[in-house]
PDB file of C-alpha atoms in Angstrom:
ATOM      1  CA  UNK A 607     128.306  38.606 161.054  1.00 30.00           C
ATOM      2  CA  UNK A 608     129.341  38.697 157.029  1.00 31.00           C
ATOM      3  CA  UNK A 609     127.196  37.228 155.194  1.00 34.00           C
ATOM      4  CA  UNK A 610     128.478  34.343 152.753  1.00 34.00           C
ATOM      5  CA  UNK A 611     128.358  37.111 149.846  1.00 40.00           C
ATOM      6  CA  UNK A 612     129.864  39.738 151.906  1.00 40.00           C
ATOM      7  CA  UNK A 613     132.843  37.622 152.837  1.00 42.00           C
ATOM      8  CA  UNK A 614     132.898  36.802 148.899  1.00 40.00           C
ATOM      9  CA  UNK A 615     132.980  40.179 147.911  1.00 44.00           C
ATOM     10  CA  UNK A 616     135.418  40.943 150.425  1.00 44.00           C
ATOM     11  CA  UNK A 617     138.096  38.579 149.794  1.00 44.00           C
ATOM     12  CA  UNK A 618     137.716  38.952 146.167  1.00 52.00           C
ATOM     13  CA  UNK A 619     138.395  42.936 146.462  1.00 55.00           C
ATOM     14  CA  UNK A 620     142.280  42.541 146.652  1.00 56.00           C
ATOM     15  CA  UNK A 621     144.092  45.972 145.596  1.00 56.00           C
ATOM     16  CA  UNK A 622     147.819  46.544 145.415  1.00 65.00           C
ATOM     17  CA  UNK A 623     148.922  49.390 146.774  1.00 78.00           C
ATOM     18  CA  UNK A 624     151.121  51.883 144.850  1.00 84.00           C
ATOM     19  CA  UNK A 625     154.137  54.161 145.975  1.00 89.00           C
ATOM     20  CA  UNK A 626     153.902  53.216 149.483  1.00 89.00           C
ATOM     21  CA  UNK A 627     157.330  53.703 150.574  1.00 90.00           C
ATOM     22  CA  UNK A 628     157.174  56.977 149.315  1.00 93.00           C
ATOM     23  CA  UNK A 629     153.643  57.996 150.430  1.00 93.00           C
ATOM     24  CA  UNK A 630     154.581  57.213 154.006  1.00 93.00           C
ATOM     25  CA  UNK A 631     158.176  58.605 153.717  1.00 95.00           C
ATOM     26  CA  UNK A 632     156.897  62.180 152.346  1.00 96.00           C
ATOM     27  CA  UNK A 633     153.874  61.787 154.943  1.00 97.00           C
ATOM     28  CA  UNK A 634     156.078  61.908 158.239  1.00 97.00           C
ATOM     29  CA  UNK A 635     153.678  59.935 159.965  1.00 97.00           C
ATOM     30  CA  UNK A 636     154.185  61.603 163.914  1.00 97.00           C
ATOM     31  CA  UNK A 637     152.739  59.534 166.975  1.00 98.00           C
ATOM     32  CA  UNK A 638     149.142  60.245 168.025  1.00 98.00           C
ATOM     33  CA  UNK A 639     148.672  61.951 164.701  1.00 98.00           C
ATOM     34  CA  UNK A 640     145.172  62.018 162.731  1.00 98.00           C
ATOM     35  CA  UNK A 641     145.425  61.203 159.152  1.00 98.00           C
ATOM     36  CA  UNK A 642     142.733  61.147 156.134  1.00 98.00           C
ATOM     37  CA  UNK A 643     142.818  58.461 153.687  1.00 98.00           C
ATOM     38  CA  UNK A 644     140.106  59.348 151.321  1.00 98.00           C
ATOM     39  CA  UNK A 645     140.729  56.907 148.804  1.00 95.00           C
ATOM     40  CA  UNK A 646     140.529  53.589 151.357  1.00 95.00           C
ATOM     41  CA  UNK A 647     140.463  51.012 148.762  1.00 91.00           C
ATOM     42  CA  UNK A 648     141.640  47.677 150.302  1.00 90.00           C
ATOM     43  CA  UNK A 649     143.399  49.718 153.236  1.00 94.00           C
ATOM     44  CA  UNK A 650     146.536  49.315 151.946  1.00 92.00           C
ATOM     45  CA  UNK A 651     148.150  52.798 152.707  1.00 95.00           C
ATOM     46  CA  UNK A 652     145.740  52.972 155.962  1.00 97.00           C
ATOM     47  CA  UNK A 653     147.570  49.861 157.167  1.00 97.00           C
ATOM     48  CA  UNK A 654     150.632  51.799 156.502  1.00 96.00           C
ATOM     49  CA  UNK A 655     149.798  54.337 158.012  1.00 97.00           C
ATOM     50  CA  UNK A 656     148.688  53.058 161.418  1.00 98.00           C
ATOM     51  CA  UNK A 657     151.673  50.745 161.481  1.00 97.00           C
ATOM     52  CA  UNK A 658     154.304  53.818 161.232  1.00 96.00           C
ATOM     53  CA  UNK A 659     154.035  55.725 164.823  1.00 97.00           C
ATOM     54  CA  UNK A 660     152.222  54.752 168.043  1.00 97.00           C
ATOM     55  CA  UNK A 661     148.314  56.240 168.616  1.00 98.00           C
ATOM     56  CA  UNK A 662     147.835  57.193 164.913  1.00 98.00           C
ATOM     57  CA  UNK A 663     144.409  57.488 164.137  1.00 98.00           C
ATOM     58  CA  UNK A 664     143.333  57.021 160.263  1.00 98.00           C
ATOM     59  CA  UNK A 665     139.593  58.353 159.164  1.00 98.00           C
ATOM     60  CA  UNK A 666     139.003  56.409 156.135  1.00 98.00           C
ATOM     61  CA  UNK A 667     136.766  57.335 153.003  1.00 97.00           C
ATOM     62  CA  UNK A 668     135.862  55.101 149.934  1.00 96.00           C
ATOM     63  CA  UNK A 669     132.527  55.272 147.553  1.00 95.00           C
ATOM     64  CA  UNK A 670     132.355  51.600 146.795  1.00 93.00           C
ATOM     65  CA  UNK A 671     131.293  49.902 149.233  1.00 93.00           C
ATOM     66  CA  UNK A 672     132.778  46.587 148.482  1.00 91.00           C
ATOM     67  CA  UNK A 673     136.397  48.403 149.584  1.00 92.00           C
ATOM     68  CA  UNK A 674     134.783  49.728 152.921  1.00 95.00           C
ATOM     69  CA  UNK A 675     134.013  45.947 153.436  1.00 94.00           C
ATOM     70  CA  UNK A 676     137.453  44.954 152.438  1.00 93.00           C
ATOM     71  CA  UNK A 677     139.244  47.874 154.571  1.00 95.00           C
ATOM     72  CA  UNK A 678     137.232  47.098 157.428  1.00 97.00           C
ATOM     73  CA  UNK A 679     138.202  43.362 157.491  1.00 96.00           C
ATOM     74  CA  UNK A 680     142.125  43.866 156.743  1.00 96.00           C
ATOM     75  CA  UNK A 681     142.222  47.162 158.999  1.00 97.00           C
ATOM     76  CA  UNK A 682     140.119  45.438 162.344  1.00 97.00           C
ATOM     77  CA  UNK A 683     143.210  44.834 164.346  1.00 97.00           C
ATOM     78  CA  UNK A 684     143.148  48.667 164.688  1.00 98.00           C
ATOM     79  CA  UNK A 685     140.267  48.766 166.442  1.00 97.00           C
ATOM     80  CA  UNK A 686     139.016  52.189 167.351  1.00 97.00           C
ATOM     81  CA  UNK A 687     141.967  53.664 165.874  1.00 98.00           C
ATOM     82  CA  UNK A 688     139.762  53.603 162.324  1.00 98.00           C
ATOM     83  CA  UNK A 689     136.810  55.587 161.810  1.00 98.00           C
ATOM     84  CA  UNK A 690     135.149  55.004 158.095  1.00 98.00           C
ATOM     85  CA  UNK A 691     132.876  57.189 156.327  1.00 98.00           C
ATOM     86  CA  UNK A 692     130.935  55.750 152.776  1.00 97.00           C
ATOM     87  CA  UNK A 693     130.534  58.723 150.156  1.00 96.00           C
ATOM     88  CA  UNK A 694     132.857  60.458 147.978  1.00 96.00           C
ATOM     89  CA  UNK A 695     135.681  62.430 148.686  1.00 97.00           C
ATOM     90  CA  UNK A 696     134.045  65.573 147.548  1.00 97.00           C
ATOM     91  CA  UNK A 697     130.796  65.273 149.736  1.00 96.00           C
ATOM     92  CA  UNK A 698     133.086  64.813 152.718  1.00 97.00           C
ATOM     93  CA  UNK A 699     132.955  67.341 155.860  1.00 97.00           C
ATOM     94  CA  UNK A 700     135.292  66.462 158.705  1.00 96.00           C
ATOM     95  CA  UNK A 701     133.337  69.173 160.472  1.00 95.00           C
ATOM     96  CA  UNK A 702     136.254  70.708 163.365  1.00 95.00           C
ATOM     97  CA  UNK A 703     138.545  68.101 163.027  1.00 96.00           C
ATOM     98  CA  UNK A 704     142.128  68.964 160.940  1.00 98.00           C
ATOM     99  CA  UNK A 705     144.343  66.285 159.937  1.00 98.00           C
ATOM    100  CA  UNK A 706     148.271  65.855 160.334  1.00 98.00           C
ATOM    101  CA  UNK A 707     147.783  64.632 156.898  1.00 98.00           C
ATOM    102  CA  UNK A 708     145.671  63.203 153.968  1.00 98.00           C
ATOM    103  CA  UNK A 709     146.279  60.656 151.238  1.00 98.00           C
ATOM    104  CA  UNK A 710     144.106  59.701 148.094  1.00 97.00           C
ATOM    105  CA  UNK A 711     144.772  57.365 145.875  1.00 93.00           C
ATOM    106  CA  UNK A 712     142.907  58.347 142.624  1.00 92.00           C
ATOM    107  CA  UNK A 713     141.468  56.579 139.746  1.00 70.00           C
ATOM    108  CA  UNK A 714     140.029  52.931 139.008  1.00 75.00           C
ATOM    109  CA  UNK A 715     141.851  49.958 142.166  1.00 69.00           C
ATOM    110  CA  UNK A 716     142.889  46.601 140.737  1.00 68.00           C
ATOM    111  CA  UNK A 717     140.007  44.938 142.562  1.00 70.00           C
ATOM    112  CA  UNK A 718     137.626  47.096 140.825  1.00 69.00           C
ATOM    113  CA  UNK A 719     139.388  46.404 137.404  1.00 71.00           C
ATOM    114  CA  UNK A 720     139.861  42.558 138.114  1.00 67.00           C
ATOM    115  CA  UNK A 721     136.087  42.334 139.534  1.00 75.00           C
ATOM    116  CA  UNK A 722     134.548  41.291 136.158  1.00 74.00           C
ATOM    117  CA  UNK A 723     130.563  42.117 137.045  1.00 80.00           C
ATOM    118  CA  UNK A 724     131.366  45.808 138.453  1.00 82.00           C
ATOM    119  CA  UNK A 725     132.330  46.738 134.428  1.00 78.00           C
ATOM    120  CA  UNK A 726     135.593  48.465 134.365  1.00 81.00           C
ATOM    121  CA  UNK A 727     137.294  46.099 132.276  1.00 87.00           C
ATOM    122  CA  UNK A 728     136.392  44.602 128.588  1.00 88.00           C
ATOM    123  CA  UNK A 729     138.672  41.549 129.229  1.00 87.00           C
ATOM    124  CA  UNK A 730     135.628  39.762 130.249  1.00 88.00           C
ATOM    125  CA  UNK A 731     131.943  40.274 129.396  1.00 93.00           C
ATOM    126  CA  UNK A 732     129.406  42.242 131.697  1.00 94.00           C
ATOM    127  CA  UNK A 733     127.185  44.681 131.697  1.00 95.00           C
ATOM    128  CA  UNK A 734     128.413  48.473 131.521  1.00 96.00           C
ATOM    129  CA  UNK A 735     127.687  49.538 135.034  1.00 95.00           C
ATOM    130  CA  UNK A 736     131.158  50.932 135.862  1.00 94.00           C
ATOM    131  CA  UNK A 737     129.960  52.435 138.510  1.00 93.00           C
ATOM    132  CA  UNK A 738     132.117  53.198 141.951  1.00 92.00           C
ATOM    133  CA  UNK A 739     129.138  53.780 144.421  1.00 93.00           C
ATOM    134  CA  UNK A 740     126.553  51.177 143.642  1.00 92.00           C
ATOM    135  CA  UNK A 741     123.779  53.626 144.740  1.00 94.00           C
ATOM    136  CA  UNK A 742     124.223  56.267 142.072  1.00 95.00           C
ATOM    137  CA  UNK A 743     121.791  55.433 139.055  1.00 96.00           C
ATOM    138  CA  UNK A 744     123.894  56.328 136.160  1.00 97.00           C
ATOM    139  CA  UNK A 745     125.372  53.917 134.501  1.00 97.00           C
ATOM    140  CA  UNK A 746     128.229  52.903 131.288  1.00 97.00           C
ATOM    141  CA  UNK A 747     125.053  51.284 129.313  1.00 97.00           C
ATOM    142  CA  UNK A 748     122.939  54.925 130.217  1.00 98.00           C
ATOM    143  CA  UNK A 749     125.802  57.042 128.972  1.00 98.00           C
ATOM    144  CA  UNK A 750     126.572  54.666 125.736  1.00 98.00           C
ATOM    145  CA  UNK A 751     122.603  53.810 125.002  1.00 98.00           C
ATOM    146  CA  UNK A 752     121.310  57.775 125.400  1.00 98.00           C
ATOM    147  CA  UNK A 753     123.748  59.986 124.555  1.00 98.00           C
ATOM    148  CA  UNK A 754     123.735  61.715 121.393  1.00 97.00           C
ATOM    149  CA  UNK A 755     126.890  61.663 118.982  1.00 98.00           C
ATOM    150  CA  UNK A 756     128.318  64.577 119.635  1.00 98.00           C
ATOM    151  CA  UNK A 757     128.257  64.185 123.396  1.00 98.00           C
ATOM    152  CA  UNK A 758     129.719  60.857 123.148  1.00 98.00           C
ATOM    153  CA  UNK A 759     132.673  62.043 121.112  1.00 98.00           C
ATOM    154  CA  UNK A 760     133.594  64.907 123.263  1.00 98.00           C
ATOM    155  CA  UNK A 761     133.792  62.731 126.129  1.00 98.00           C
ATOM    156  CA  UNK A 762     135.902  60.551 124.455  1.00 98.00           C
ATOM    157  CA  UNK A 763     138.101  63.304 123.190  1.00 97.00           C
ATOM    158  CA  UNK A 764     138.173  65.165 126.542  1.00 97.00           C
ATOM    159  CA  UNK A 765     138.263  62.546 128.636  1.00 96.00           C
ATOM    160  CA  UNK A 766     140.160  59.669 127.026  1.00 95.00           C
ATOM    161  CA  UNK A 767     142.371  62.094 125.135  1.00 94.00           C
ATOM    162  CA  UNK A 768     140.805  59.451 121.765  1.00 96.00           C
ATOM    163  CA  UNK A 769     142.086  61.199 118.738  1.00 95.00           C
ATOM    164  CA  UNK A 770     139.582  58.715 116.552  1.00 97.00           C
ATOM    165  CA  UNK A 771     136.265  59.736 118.814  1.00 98.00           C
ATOM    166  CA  UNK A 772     134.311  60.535 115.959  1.00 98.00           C
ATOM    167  CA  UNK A 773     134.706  57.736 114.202  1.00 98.00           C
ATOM    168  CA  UNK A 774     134.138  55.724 117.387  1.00 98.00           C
ATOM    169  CA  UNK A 775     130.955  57.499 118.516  1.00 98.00           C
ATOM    170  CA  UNK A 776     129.721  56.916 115.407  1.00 98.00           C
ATOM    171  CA  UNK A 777     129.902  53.059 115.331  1.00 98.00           C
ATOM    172  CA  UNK A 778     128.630  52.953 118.626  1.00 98.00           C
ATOM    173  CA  UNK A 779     125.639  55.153 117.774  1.00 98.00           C
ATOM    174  CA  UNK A 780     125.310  52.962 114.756  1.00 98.00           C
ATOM    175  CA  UNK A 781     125.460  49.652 116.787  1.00 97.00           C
ATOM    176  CA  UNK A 782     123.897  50.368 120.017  1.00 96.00           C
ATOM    177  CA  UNK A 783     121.824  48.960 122.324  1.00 97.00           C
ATOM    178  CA  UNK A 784     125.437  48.261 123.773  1.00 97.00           C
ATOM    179  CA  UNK A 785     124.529  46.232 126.819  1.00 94.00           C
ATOM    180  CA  UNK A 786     127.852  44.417 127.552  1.00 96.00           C
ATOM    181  CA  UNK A 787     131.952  45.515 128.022  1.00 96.00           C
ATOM    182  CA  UNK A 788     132.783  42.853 125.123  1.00 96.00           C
ATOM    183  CA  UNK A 789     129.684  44.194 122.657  1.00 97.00           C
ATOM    184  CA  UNK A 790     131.707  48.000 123.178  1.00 97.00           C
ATOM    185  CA  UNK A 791     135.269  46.800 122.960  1.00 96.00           C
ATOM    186  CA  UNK A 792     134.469  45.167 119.646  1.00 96.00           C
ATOM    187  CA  UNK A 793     132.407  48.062 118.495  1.00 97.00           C
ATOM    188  CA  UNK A 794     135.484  50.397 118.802  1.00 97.00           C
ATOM    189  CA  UNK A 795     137.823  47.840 117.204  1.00 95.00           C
ATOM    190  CA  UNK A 796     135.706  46.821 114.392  1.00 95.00           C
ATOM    191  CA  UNK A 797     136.202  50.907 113.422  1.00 96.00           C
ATOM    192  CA  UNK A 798     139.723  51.890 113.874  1.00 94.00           C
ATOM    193  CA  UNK A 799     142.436  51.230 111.447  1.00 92.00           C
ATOM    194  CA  UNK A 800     144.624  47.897 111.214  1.00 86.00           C
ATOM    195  CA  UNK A 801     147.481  49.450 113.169  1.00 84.00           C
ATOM    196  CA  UNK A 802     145.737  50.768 115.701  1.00 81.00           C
ATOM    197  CA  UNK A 803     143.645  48.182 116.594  1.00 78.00           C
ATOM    198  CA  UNK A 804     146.799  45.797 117.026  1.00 78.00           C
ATOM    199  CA  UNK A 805     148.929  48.538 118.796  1.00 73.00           C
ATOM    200  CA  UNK A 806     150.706  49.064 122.456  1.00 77.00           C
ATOM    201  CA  UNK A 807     147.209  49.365 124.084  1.00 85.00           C
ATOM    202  CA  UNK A 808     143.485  47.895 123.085  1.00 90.00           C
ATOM    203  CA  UNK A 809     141.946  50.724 120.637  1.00 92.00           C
ATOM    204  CA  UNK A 810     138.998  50.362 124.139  1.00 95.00           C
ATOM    205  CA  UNK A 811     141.578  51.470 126.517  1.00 93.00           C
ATOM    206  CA  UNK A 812     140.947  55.323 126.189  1.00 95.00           C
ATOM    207  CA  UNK A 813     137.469  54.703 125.800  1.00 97.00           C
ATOM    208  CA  UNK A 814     136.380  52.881 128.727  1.00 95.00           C
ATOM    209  CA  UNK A 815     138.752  55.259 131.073  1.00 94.00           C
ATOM    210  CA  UNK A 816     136.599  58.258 129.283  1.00 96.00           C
ATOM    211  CA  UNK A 817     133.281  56.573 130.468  1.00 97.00           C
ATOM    212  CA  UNK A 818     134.459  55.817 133.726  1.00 95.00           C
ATOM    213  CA  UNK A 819     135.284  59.317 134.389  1.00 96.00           C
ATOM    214  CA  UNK A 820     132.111  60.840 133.100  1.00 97.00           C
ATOM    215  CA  UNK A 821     129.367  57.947 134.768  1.00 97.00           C
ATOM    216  CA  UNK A 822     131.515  58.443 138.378  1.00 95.00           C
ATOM    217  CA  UNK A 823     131.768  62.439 137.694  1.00 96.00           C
ATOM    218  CA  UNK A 824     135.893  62.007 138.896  1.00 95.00           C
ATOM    219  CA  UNK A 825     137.060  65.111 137.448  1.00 96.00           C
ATOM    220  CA  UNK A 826     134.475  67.095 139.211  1.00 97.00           C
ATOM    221  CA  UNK A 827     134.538  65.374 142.158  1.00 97.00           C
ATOM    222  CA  UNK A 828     138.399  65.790 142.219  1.00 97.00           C
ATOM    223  CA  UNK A 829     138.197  69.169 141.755  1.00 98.00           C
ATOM    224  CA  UNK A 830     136.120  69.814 144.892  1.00 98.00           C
ATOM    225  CA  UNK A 831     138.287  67.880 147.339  1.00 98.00           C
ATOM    226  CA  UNK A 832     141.269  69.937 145.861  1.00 98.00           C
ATOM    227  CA  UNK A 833     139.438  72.880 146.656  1.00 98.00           C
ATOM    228  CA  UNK A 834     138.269  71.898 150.006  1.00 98.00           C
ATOM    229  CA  UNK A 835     140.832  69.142 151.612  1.00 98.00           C
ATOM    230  CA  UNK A 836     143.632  72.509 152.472  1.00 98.00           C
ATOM    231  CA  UNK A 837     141.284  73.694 154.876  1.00 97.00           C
ATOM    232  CA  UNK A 838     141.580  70.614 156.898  1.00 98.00           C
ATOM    233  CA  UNK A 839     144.875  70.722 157.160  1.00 98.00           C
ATOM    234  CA  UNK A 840     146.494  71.512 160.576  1.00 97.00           C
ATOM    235  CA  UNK A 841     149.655  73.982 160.110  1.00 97.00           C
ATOM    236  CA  UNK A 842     152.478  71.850 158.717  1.00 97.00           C
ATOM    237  CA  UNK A 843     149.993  68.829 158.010  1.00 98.00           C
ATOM    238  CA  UNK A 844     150.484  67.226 154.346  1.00 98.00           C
ATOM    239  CA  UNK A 845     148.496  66.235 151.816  1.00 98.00           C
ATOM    240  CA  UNK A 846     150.032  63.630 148.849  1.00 98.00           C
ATOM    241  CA  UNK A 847     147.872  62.562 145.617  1.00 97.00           C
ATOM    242  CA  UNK A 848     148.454  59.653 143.579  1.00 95.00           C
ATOM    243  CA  UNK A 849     147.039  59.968 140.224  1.00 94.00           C
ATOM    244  CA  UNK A 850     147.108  57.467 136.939  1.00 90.00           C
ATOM    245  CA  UNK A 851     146.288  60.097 133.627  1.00 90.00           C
ATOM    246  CA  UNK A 852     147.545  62.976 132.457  1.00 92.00           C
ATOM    247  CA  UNK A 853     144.207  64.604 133.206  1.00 93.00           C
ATOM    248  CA  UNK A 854     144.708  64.252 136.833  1.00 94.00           C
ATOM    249  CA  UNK A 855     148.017  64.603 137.625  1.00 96.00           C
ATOM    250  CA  UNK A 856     147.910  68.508 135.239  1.00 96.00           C
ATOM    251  CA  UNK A 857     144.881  69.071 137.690  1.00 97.00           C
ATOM    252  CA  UNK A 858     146.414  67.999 140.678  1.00 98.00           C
ATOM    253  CA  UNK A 859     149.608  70.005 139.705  1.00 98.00           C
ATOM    254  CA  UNK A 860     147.980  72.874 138.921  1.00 98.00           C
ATOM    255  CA  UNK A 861     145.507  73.022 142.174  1.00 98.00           C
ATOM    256  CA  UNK A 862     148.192  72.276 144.753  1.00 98.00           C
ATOM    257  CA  UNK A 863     151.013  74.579 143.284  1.00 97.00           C
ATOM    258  CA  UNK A 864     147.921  78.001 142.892  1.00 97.00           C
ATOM    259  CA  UNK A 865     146.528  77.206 146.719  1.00 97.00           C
ATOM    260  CA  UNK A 866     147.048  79.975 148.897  1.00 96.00           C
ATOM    261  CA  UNK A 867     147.421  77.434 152.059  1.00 97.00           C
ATOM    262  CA  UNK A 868     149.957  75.059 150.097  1.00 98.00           C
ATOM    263  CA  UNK A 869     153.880  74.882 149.606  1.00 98.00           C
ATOM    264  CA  UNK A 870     154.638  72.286 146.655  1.00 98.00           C
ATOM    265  CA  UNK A 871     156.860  69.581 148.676  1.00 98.00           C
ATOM    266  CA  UNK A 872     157.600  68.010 145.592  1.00 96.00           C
ATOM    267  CA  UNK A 873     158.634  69.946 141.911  1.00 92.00           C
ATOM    268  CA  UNK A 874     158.233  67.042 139.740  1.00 95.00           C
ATOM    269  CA  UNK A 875     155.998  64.156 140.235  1.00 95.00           C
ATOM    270  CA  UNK A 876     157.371  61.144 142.230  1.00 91.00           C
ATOM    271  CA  UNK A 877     157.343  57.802 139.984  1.00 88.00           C
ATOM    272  CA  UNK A 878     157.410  53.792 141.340  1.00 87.00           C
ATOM    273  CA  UNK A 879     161.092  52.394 141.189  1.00 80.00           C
ATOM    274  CA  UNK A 880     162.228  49.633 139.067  1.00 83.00           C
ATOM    275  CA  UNK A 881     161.431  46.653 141.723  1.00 80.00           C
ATOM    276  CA  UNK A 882     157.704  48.237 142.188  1.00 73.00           C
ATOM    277  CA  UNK A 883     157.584  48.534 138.599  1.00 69.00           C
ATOM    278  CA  UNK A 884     158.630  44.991 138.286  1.00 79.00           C
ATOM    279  CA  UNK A 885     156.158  43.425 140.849  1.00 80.00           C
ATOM    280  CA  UNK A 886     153.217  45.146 140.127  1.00 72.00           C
ATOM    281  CA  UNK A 887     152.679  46.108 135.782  1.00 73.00           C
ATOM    282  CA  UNK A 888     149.798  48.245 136.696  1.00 73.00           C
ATOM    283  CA  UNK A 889     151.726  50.805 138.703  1.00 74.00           C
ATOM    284  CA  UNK A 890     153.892  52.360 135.598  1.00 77.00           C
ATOM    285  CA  UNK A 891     151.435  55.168 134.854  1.00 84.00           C
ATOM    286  CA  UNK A 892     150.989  56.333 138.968  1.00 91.00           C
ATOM    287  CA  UNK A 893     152.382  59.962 139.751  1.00 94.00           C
ATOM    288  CA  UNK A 894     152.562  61.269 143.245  1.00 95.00           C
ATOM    289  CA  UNK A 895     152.536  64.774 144.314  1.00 98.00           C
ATOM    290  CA  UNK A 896     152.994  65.947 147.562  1.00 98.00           C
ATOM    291  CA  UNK A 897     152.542  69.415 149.137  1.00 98.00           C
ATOM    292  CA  UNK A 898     152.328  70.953 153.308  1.00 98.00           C
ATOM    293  CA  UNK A 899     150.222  73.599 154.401  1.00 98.00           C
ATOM    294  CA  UNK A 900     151.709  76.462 155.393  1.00 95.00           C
ATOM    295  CA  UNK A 901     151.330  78.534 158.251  1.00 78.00           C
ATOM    296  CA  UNK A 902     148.445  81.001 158.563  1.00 65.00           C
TER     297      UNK A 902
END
């Protein structure tokens, strides 16, 4: 039985899935099928999933464990039909098993940014844990309090794709101990000029998705399970990604169009329609890409 907390948590973690029509309509979910969502979030595209042919089986895969607790709840009516796994996608091994088809949905859920104490956001104040799987020990507040200038700036420029990360490693350097999301958000805007601190997006923005990358190692980590998640692929089986930067999507591009095992299902990225677009703000940025393996 859920503890009061747990239940807490687990209502409170409430993602909204992206690009679901078209996720399951380039999928072509078959009956009985085995399919690998390795991004489970809230179980969203599991659900999906499992309600689209008879006997599908979904193994799903999340790092925070606050949306294993939240998948488990919403997905329970499943049953055995649901097998989840805790870790990250790239220290995954489905051992013999291939899949008719796997799904991740990459970057930072709602939940996660609406969840003021996990740190992703600077719309309230909390500490800078930003962290994805609560057991790691590196932290936002490590990276901002201990790295040196230079290291902070590159990670902003590589990262965040912040044209101003000089200038904003430098305040922070000059203002630190950081502890809180607020304390760094108004770090960054007390340096940038007038116009950009008032423009389209918070002069933060670029910022905080840099940190997020580096303290959860995403761009590794992605590049691992595009490496590996081919291989567990049955003949014909597909795999789609959903990814939120530039950074991503380029990698994902670039990884499923040079494997061997792949044929690119889709030549330019598919993009939510106008009614997704209008329901849910947050989905404007998401890219899918789709690709099947190919016979051996």
């Amino acid at each position: 039985m859920e503890t009061e907390t747990e239940e807490t948590k687990t209502s409170a973690f409430v993602h909204v899935s992206v690009l679901s029509r078209e996720l399951v309509e380039y999928l072509e979910i078959s009956p009985g099928g085995h399919y690998l969502d390795a991004t489970v979030g809230g179980g969203g595209h599991s659900q999906l999933i499992l309600a689209a042919a008879p006997d599908v089986q979904v193994t799903a895969i999340d790092q925070d464990a606050e949306a294993i607790a939240a998948a488990k709840a919403k997905l329970a009516p499943y049953g055995d039909a649901v097998q989840f796994w805790h870790g990250n996608f790239a220290q995954y091994q489905p051992g013999e098993v291939l899949f008719d088809g796997i799904i991740a949905d990459l970057g930072v859920s709602s939940a996660q940014l609406d969840l003021p104490e996990r740190g992703f956001s600077f719309r309230h104040p909390a500490k800078l844990d930003l962290r994805m799987d609560q057991r790691q020990s590196l932290t936002g507040a490590d990276v901002i309090n201990h790295w040196d200038e230079v290291q902070l700036a590159d990670a902003f420029y590589q990262y965040g794709e912040e044209r101003l990360s000089r200038r904003i490693a430098r305040r922070i350097v000059e203002r630190r101990p950081l502890q809180t999301t607020t304390e760094l958000a108004d770090a960054i805007a007390s340096c940038v000029p007038r116009k950009y601190r008032y423009g389209r997006i918070h002069p933060a923005t670029r910022v905080f998705q840099a940190l997020r990358i580096v303290v959860n190692k995403e761009m590794e980590s992605l590049k691992i399970f595009l490496n590996q998640a081919p291989h567990w692929l049955k003949p014909e089986g597909r795999i789609g990604i959903i990814s939120f930067h530039s950074l991503e999507d380029r990698l994902v591009k670039h990884s499923l169009r040079d494997s061997c095992l792949l044929q690119v299902l889709t030549k330019k990225p598919v993009t939510p329609q106008a009614d997704e677009l209008q329901k849910n703000r947050r989905s404007r940025s998401a890219k899918l890409r789709f690709a099947q393996r190919i016979e051996n």
